[in-house]
Amino acid sequence: MIQQRDARGGGGVKKFIAMHVKIIPSAATLVLFVIVYIIGGVLYGNVGFLTFRNFFSLFTDNTHLLISSVGMTLVIISGGIDLSVGAVAALSTMIIACGNAVEYGPERVGWGWPMLLCVALALAVGIILGFCMGILIQVFNVAPFIATLAGMFFARGLCFIMSIDSVPIRDPWFTALGRWRIQFHDLLSVNPNARVNITIGVFIFLVMLIISIILMHSTKIGRNIYAIGGNEQSARLMGLPVAGTRIFIYTFNGFCSALAGVAFALTMFSGYGRHLYGMELDVIASVVIGGALLSGGIGYPLGSLFGVMTQGVIRKFVNFGNLMSGYARITVGVLLFLFIVMQRIVIMIANKNKEA
């Protein structure tokens, strides 16, 4: 009798995993984020960890990662990868900085274009680069790793052709937009004058997040993306537009990368070819920790949001504890490893339950 109950209990767990295999990794990320934040409150609550200001700074400090993670989520769900996001974002900052007339050093640097035109050009270049990488991957059958690696080198090279130095952005309209804040009183802070700041970049991210959720869960394109990532051959046999969908994915991700660069420029007020080195690895780690399966077919934009937030909380731990920054990288690496292992275990259990 005891053995039968144990078998039934184990079978119930396996059945539950099989039924919720797509959402379990993202739900685990949300639970992890809440646990880590509570632990931070217990350890550093007396120095302001549990305040609205500290919580919302997770959004304002990581705006560029959040925006880029929206596009990367689609790429990874489709079974691809994109190593060019950091370089394309840096290229956006350079186009904005060099496109607009600026005073820098003994000479005048810039093309004297209106700022709105520079921003539009930066976004257009991101879209074009994403489209070209999608063409390489789909039409010429180049591996995504190689195609986007080439895109990364190309975008970084364009940055240094424009200028090898950091170029400041001093356009009055752009700097005013970057310094714009919505402020409200921090009710959780012991300081009566404490204010919570929400930047324009946070609103840009929220718009992109809503668009991605609608795209992935309420449109044919989203269903096609999940189908391609789950089994591309089956998607082709069902007559789904695999080629057009994949090109769209990388084009959309190029736009998100360029938009992330615009948001970063609104924070730094400069364009520089060395901006955002390694950003692509942070974005990929955030999406995977957020529950997206590297082999494709599983993932949610909201999961990627909490993947970025979890990394942000870990960095807060390091800052509040006055620890070396290397501890944050080690912790993210361990989490990434654990989440990949967890995903494989969940998929294996789900597949065995289907076979049974």
Coordinates of C-alpha atoms in Angstrom, one line a residue:
M1 CA 0.0 0.0 0.0
I2 CA 2.8 2.4 0.9
Q3 CA 4.6 1.7 -2.3
Q4 CA 1.4 2.3 -4.3
R5 CA 0.9 5.6 -2.6
D6 CA 4.5 6.6 -3.2
A7 CA 4.1 5.7 -6.9
R8 CA 0.9 7.6 -7.2
G9 CA 2.6 10.6 -5.5
G10 CA 5.6 10.5 -7.8
G11 CA 3.3 10.1 -10.8
G12 CA 1.3 13.1 -9.7
V13 CA 4.4 15.2 -9.5
K14 CA 5.5 14.0 -12.9
K15 CA 2.1 14.7 -14.4
F16 CA 2.1 18.2 -12.9
I17 CA 5.5 18.9 -14.4
A18 CA 4.4 17.6 -17.8
M19 CA 1.3 19.8 -17.7
H20 CA 3.1 23.0 -16.7
V21 CA 6.5 22.4 -18.3
K22 CA 6.5 25.7 -20.1
I23 CA 5.7 27.9 -17.1
I24 CA 7.7 26.1 -14.3
P25 CA 11.1 27.7 -15.2
S26 CA 9.7 31.3 -15.3
A27 CA 7.7 30.7 -12.1
A28 CA 10.9 29.4 -10.4
T29 CA 12.6 32.7 -11.4
L30 CA 9.8 34.7 -9.8
V31 CA 10.0 32.7 -6.6
L32 CA 13.8 33.1 -6.6
F33 CA 13.5 36.9 -7.0
V34 CA 11.1 37.2 -4.1
I35 CA 13.2 35.0 -1.9
V36 CA 16.4 36.9 -2.7
Y37 CA 14.7 40.2 -2.1
I38 CA 13.3 39.1 1.3
I39 CA 16.8 37.9 2.3
G40 CA 18.1 41.3 1.3
G41 CA 15.5 43.0 3.4
V42 CA 16.4 40.9 6.4
L43 CA 20.1 41.5 6.0
Y44 CA 20.1 45.2 4.9
G45 CA 16.7 46.5 5.8
N46 CA 18.2 48.9 8.3
V47 CA 20.2 50.6 5.5
G48 CA 17.3 51.1 3.0
F49 CA 17.1 47.8 1.1
L50 CA 13.3 47.6 1.6
T51 CA 12.4 50.9 0.1
F52 CA 10.5 51.9 -3.0
R53 CA 13.5 53.8 -4.1
N54 CA 15.7 50.8 -4.0
F55 CA 13.1 48.6 -5.7
F56 CA 12.4 51.0 -8.6
S57 CA 16.1 51.5 -9.1
L58 CA 16.1 47.9 -10.4
F59 CA 14.2 49.3 -13.4
T60 CA 16.0 52.6 -13.8
D61 CA 19.5 51.1 -13.5
N62 CA 18.8 48.2 -15.9
T63 CA 16.6 49.9 -18.5
H64 CA 18.8 49.0 -21.5
L65 CA 19.0 45.4 -20.4
L66 CA 15.3 45.2 -19.9
I67 CA 14.6 46.6 -23.4
S68 CA 17.1 44.4 -25.1
S69 CA 15.8 41.3 -23.2
V70 CA 12.4 41.8 -24.9
G71 CA 14.0 41.1 -28.3
M72 CA 16.3 38.5 -27.1
T73 CA 13.4 36.5 -25.6
L74 CA 11.9 36.1 -29.1
V75 CA 15.3 35.1 -30.5
I76 CA 15.9 32.4 -27.9
I77 CA 12.3 31.1 -28.0
S78 CA 12.9 30.5 -31.8
G79 CA 16.0 28.5 -31.0
G80 CA 18.5 31.2 -32.0
I81 CA 21.0 33.5 -30.4
D82 CA 22.2 37.0 -31.0
L83 CA 25.7 38.2 -29.9
S84 CA 25.4 41.6 -31.6
V85 CA 23.0 43.4 -29.2
G86 CA 25.6 45.2 -27.1
A87 CA 27.5 46.4 -30.2
V88 CA 24.3 47.6 -32.0
A89 CA 23.3 49.4 -28.8
A90 CA 26.7 51.1 -28.7
L91 CA 26.4 52.0 -32.4
S92 CA 23.1 53.7 -31.6
T93 CA 24.8 55.9 -29.0
M94 CA 27.5 56.9 -31.5
I95 CA 25.0 57.7 -34.3
I96 CA 23.0 59.9 -31.9
A97 CA 26.2 61.6 -30.5
C98 CA 28.0 62.1 -33.8
G99 CA 24.9 62.8 -35.9
N100 CA 24.0 65.8 -33.7
A101 CA 26.2 68.9 -33.7
V102 CA 28.3 68.9 -30.6
E103 CA 31.3 70.8 -29.2
Y104 CA 34.1 68.4 -28.2
G105 CA 37.8 69.4 -27.8
P106 CA 39.4 72.0 -30.1
E107 CA 37.3 71.0 -33.1
R108 CA 33.7 70.7 -33.9
V109 CA 32.5 67.1 -34.0
G110 CA 29.1 66.1 -35.5
W111 CA 27.1 66.2 -38.7
G112 CA 24.7 68.9 -37.5
W113 CA 21.5 66.9 -37.9
P114 CA 18.4 67.4 -35.8
M115 CA 18.3 65.1 -32.8
L116 CA 15.0 63.5 -33.8
L117 CA 16.6 62.6 -37.2
C118 CA 19.6 61.1 -35.4
V119 CA 17.4 58.9 -33.1
A120 CA 15.4 57.8 -36.1
L121 CA 18.6 56.9 -38.0
A122 CA 19.9 55.0 -35.0
L123 CA 16.7 52.9 -34.9
A124 CA 16.7 52.4 -38.6
V125 CA 20.3 51.2 -38.6
G126 CA 19.4 48.7 -35.9
I127 CA 16.5 47.4 -37.9
I128 CA 18.7 47.1 -41.1
L129 CA 21.4 45.2 -39.2
G130 CA 18.9 42.8 -37.6
F131 CA 17.3 42.3 -41.0
C132 CA 20.7 41.5 -42.7
M133 CA 21.6 39.0 -39.9
G134 CA 18.2 37.4 -40.3
I135 CA 18.8 37.0 -44.1
L136 CA 22.2 35.5 -43.4
I137 CA 20.7 33.0 -41.0
Q138 CA 17.6 32.1 -43.0
V139 CA 18.6 32.5 -46.7
F140 CA 22.3 31.6 -46.6
N141 CA 21.9 29.0 -43.7
V142 CA 24.6 30.7 -41.6
A143 CA 24.6 29.6 -38.0
P144 CA 23.1 32.3 -35.7
F145 CA 26.2 32.4 -33.6
I146 CA 28.4 33.2 -36.6
A147 CA 26.0 35.6 -38.3
T148 CA 25.5 37.7 -35.2
L149 CA 29.2 37.5 -34.2
A150 CA 29.9 39.1 -37.6
G151 CA 27.2 41.7 -36.9
M152 CA 28.9 42.4 -33.5
F153 CA 32.3 43.0 -35.1
F154 CA 30.7 45.1 -37.9
A155 CA 28.7 47.4 -35.5
R156 CA 31.8 47.9 -33.2
G157 CA 33.9 48.7 -36.2
L158 CA 31.4 51.4 -37.3
C159 CA 31.6 52.9 -33.8
F160 CA 35.3 53.4 -34.0
I161 CA 35.2 54.7 -37.5
M162 CA 33.0 57.5 -36.3
S163 CA 35.2 58.3 -33.3
I164 CA 37.7 56.5 -31.1
D165 CA 36.8 58.8 -28.2
S166 CA 33.7 59.3 -26.1
V167 CA 31.5 61.9 -27.7
P168 CA 29.2 63.9 -25.4
I169 CA 25.6 64.6 -26.2
R170 CA 24.6 68.2 -25.4
D171 CA 21.4 68.6 -27.3
P172 CA 19.0 70.6 -25.0
W173 CA 16.0 68.6 -26.0
F174 CA 17.7 65.2 -25.5
T175 CA 19.3 66.0 -22.2
A176 CA 16.0 67.4 -20.9
L177 CA 14.3 64.2 -21.9
G178 CA 17.0 62.1 -20.2
R179 CA 16.7 64.2 -17.0
W180 CA 12.9 64.0 -16.9
R181 CA 11.6 62.2 -13.9
I182 CA 8.3 61.2 -12.4
Q183 CA 8.8 61.5 -8.6
F184 CA 6.8 60.4 -5.6
H185 CA 7.4 60.1 -1.9
D186 CA 9.1 57.0 -0.7
L187 CA 6.7 55.8 2.1
L188 CA 9.0 53.0 3.1
S189 CA 12.1 55.2 3.7
V190 CA 12.9 56.6 7.2
N191 CA 14.1 59.8 5.4
P192 CA 11.1 62.1 5.0
N193 CA 12.6 63.7 1.9
A194 CA 13.3 60.5 0.1
R195 CA 11.9 60.4 -3.5
V196 CA 11.4 57.7 -6.0
N197 CA 12.5 58.5 -9.5
I198 CA 11.0 56.9 -12.7
T199 CA 12.8 57.8 -15.9
I200 CA 11.5 57.9 -19.5
G201 CA 13.5 54.7 -20.2
V202 CA 11.3 52.7 -17.8
F203 CA 8.2 53.8 -19.8
I204 CA 9.9 52.8 -23.1
F205 CA 10.5 49.4 -21.6
L206 CA 7.0 49.0 -20.4
V207 CA 5.6 49.8 -23.9
M208 CA 8.0 47.2 -25.4
L209 CA 7.0 44.6 -22.8
I210 CA 3.3 45.1 -23.5
I211 CA 3.9 44.9 -27.3
S212 CA 6.0 41.7 -26.9
I213 CA 3.3 40.0 -24.7
I214 CA 0.6 40.8 -27.2
L215 CA 2.8 39.7 -30.0
M216 CA 3.7 36.4 -28.5
H217 CA 0.4 35.4 -27.0
S218 CA -2.3 37.0 -29.2
T219 CA -0.9 36.9 -32.8
K220 CA -0.1 34.3 -35.4
I221 CA 3.5 35.5 -35.4
G222 CA 3.9 34.6 -31.8
R223 CA 2.5 31.2 -32.3
N224 CA 4.8 30.7 -35.3
I225 CA 7.8 31.7 -33.1
Y226 CA 6.9 29.1 -30.5
A227 CA 6.3 26.5 -33.2
I228 CA 9.6 27.1 -34.9
G229 CA 11.5 26.9 -31.6
G230 CA 9.6 23.7 -30.6
N231 CA 10.2 21.8 -33.8
E232 CA 11.2 23.7 -37.0
Q233 CA 10.6 20.7 -39.2
S234 CA 7.1 20.2 -38.0
A235 CA 6.5 24.0 -38.4
R236 CA 7.5 23.6 -42.1
L237 CA 5.3 20.6 -42.6
M238 CA 2.4 22.6 -41.2
G239 CA 3.0 25.2 -43.8
L240 CA 4.0 28.0 -41.3
P241 CA 6.1 30.9 -42.8
V242 CA 9.4 29.9 -41.2
A243 CA 11.6 32.1 -43.4
G244 CA 9.6 35.3 -42.9
T245 CA 9.1 34.7 -39.2
R246 CA 12.8 34.1 -38.5
I247 CA 13.8 37.2 -40.5
F248 CA 11.2 39.2 -38.5
I249 CA 12.6 37.9 -35.2
Y250 CA 16.1 39.2 -35.9
T251 CA 14.8 42.4 -37.4
F252 CA 12.7 43.1 -34.3
N253 CA 15.6 42.2 -32.1
G254 CA 17.8 44.7 -34.0
F255 CA 15.2 47.4 -33.3
C256 CA 15.2 46.5 -29.6
S257 CA 19.0 46.6 -29.5
A258 CA 19.0 50.0 -31.0
L259 CA 16.3 51.2 -28.7
A260 CA 18.3 49.9 -25.7
G261 CA 21.2 52.1 -27.0
V262 CA 18.9 55.1 -27.2
A263 CA 17.8 54.5 -23.6
F264 CA 21.4 54.1 -22.5
A265 CA 22.3 57.4 -24.2
L266 CA 19.5 59.1 -22.3
T267 CA 21.3 58.0 -19.1
M268 CA 24.9 58.6 -20.1
F269 CA 24.6 61.5 -22.5
S270 CA 27.4 60.2 -24.6
G271 CA 28.3 58.0 -27.5
Y272 CA 31.2 55.6 -27.2
G273 CA 32.4 52.6 -29.1
R274 CA 33.3 50.9 -25.8
H275 CA 29.9 51.3 -24.3
L276 CA 28.0 48.2 -23.2
Y277 CA 30.9 45.7 -23.8
G278 CA 29.5 42.3 -22.6
M279 CA 25.9 43.4 -22.6
E280 CA 25.0 40.6 -24.9
L281 CA 26.1 38.0 -22.2
D282 CA 24.1 39.8 -19.5
V283 CA 21.0 39.8 -21.7
I284 CA 21.3 36.1 -22.7
A285 CA 21.8 35.1 -19.0
S286 CA 18.8 37.2 -18.0
V287 CA 16.6 35.5 -20.6
V288 CA 17.8 32.0 -19.7
I289 CA 17.4 32.6 -15.9
G290 CA 14.0 34.0 -16.8
G291 CA 12.9 30.6 -18.0
A292 CA 13.6 30.6 -21.7
L293 CA 14.9 27.3 -23.1
L294 CA 18.1 27.7 -25.1
S295 CA 17.0 25.0 -27.5
G296 CA 13.8 27.0 -28.2
G297 CA 10.1 26.6 -27.8
I298 CA 9.7 27.8 -24.2
G299 CA 9.9 31.2 -22.7
Y300 CA 8.0 34.3 -21.7
P301 CA 8.7 38.1 -21.9
L302 CA 7.7 38.4 -18.2
G303 CA 10.1 35.7 -17.2
S304 CA 12.9 37.7 -18.9
L305 CA 11.9 40.7 -16.9
F306 CA 12.4 38.8 -13.6
G307 CA 15.6 37.4 -15.0
V308 CA 17.0 40.9 -15.3
M309 CA 15.6 41.9 -11.9
T310 CA 17.2 38.9 -10.3
Q311 CA 20.6 39.9 -11.6
G312 CA 19.9 43.5 -10.4
V313 CA 19.1 42.3 -6.9
I314 CA 22.3 40.3 -6.8
R315 CA 24.2 43.4 -7.7
K316 CA 22.3 45.2 -4.9
F317 CA 23.5 42.6 -2.5
V318 CA 27.1 43.2 -3.5
N319 CA 26.7 47.0 -3.2
F320 CA 24.9 46.9 0.2
G321 CA 27.3 44.4 1.6
N322 CA 30.4 46.3 0.3
L323 CA 31.6 43.1 -1.4
M324 CA 33.8 42.7 -4.5
S325 CA 31.9 42.9 -7.8
G326 CA 33.3 39.5 -8.8
Y327 CA 30.8 37.9 -6.3
A328 CA 27.9 39.1 -8.4
R329 CA 29.4 37.5 -11.6
I330 CA 30.0 34.2 -9.7
T331 CA 26.5 34.2 -8.4
V332 CA 25.0 34.8 -11.8
G333 CA 27.1 32.1 -13.3
V334 CA 26.0 29.6 -10.7
L335 CA 22.3 30.6 -11.2
L336 CA 22.7 30.2 -14.9
F337 CA 24.2 26.8 -14.5
L338 CA 21.4 25.7 -12.1
F339 CA 18.6 27.0 -14.3
I340 CA 20.0 25.2 -17.4
V341 CA 20.2 22.0 -15.4
M342 CA 16.7 22.5 -14.0
Q343 CA 15.3 23.1 -17.5
R344 CA 16.9 19.9 -18.8
I345 CA 15.5 17.9 -15.8
V346 CA 12.0 19.3 -16.3
I347 CA 12.1 18.6 -20.0
M348 CA 13.3 15.0 -19.4
I349 CA 10.5 14.3 -16.9
A350 CA 7.9 15.8 -19.2
N351 CA 9.1 13.7 -22.2
K352 CA 9.2 10.5 -20.1
N353 CA 5.6 11.2 -18.9
K354 CA 4.5 11.7 -22.5
E355 CA 6.1 8.4 -23.5
A356 CA 4.4 6.6 -20.6

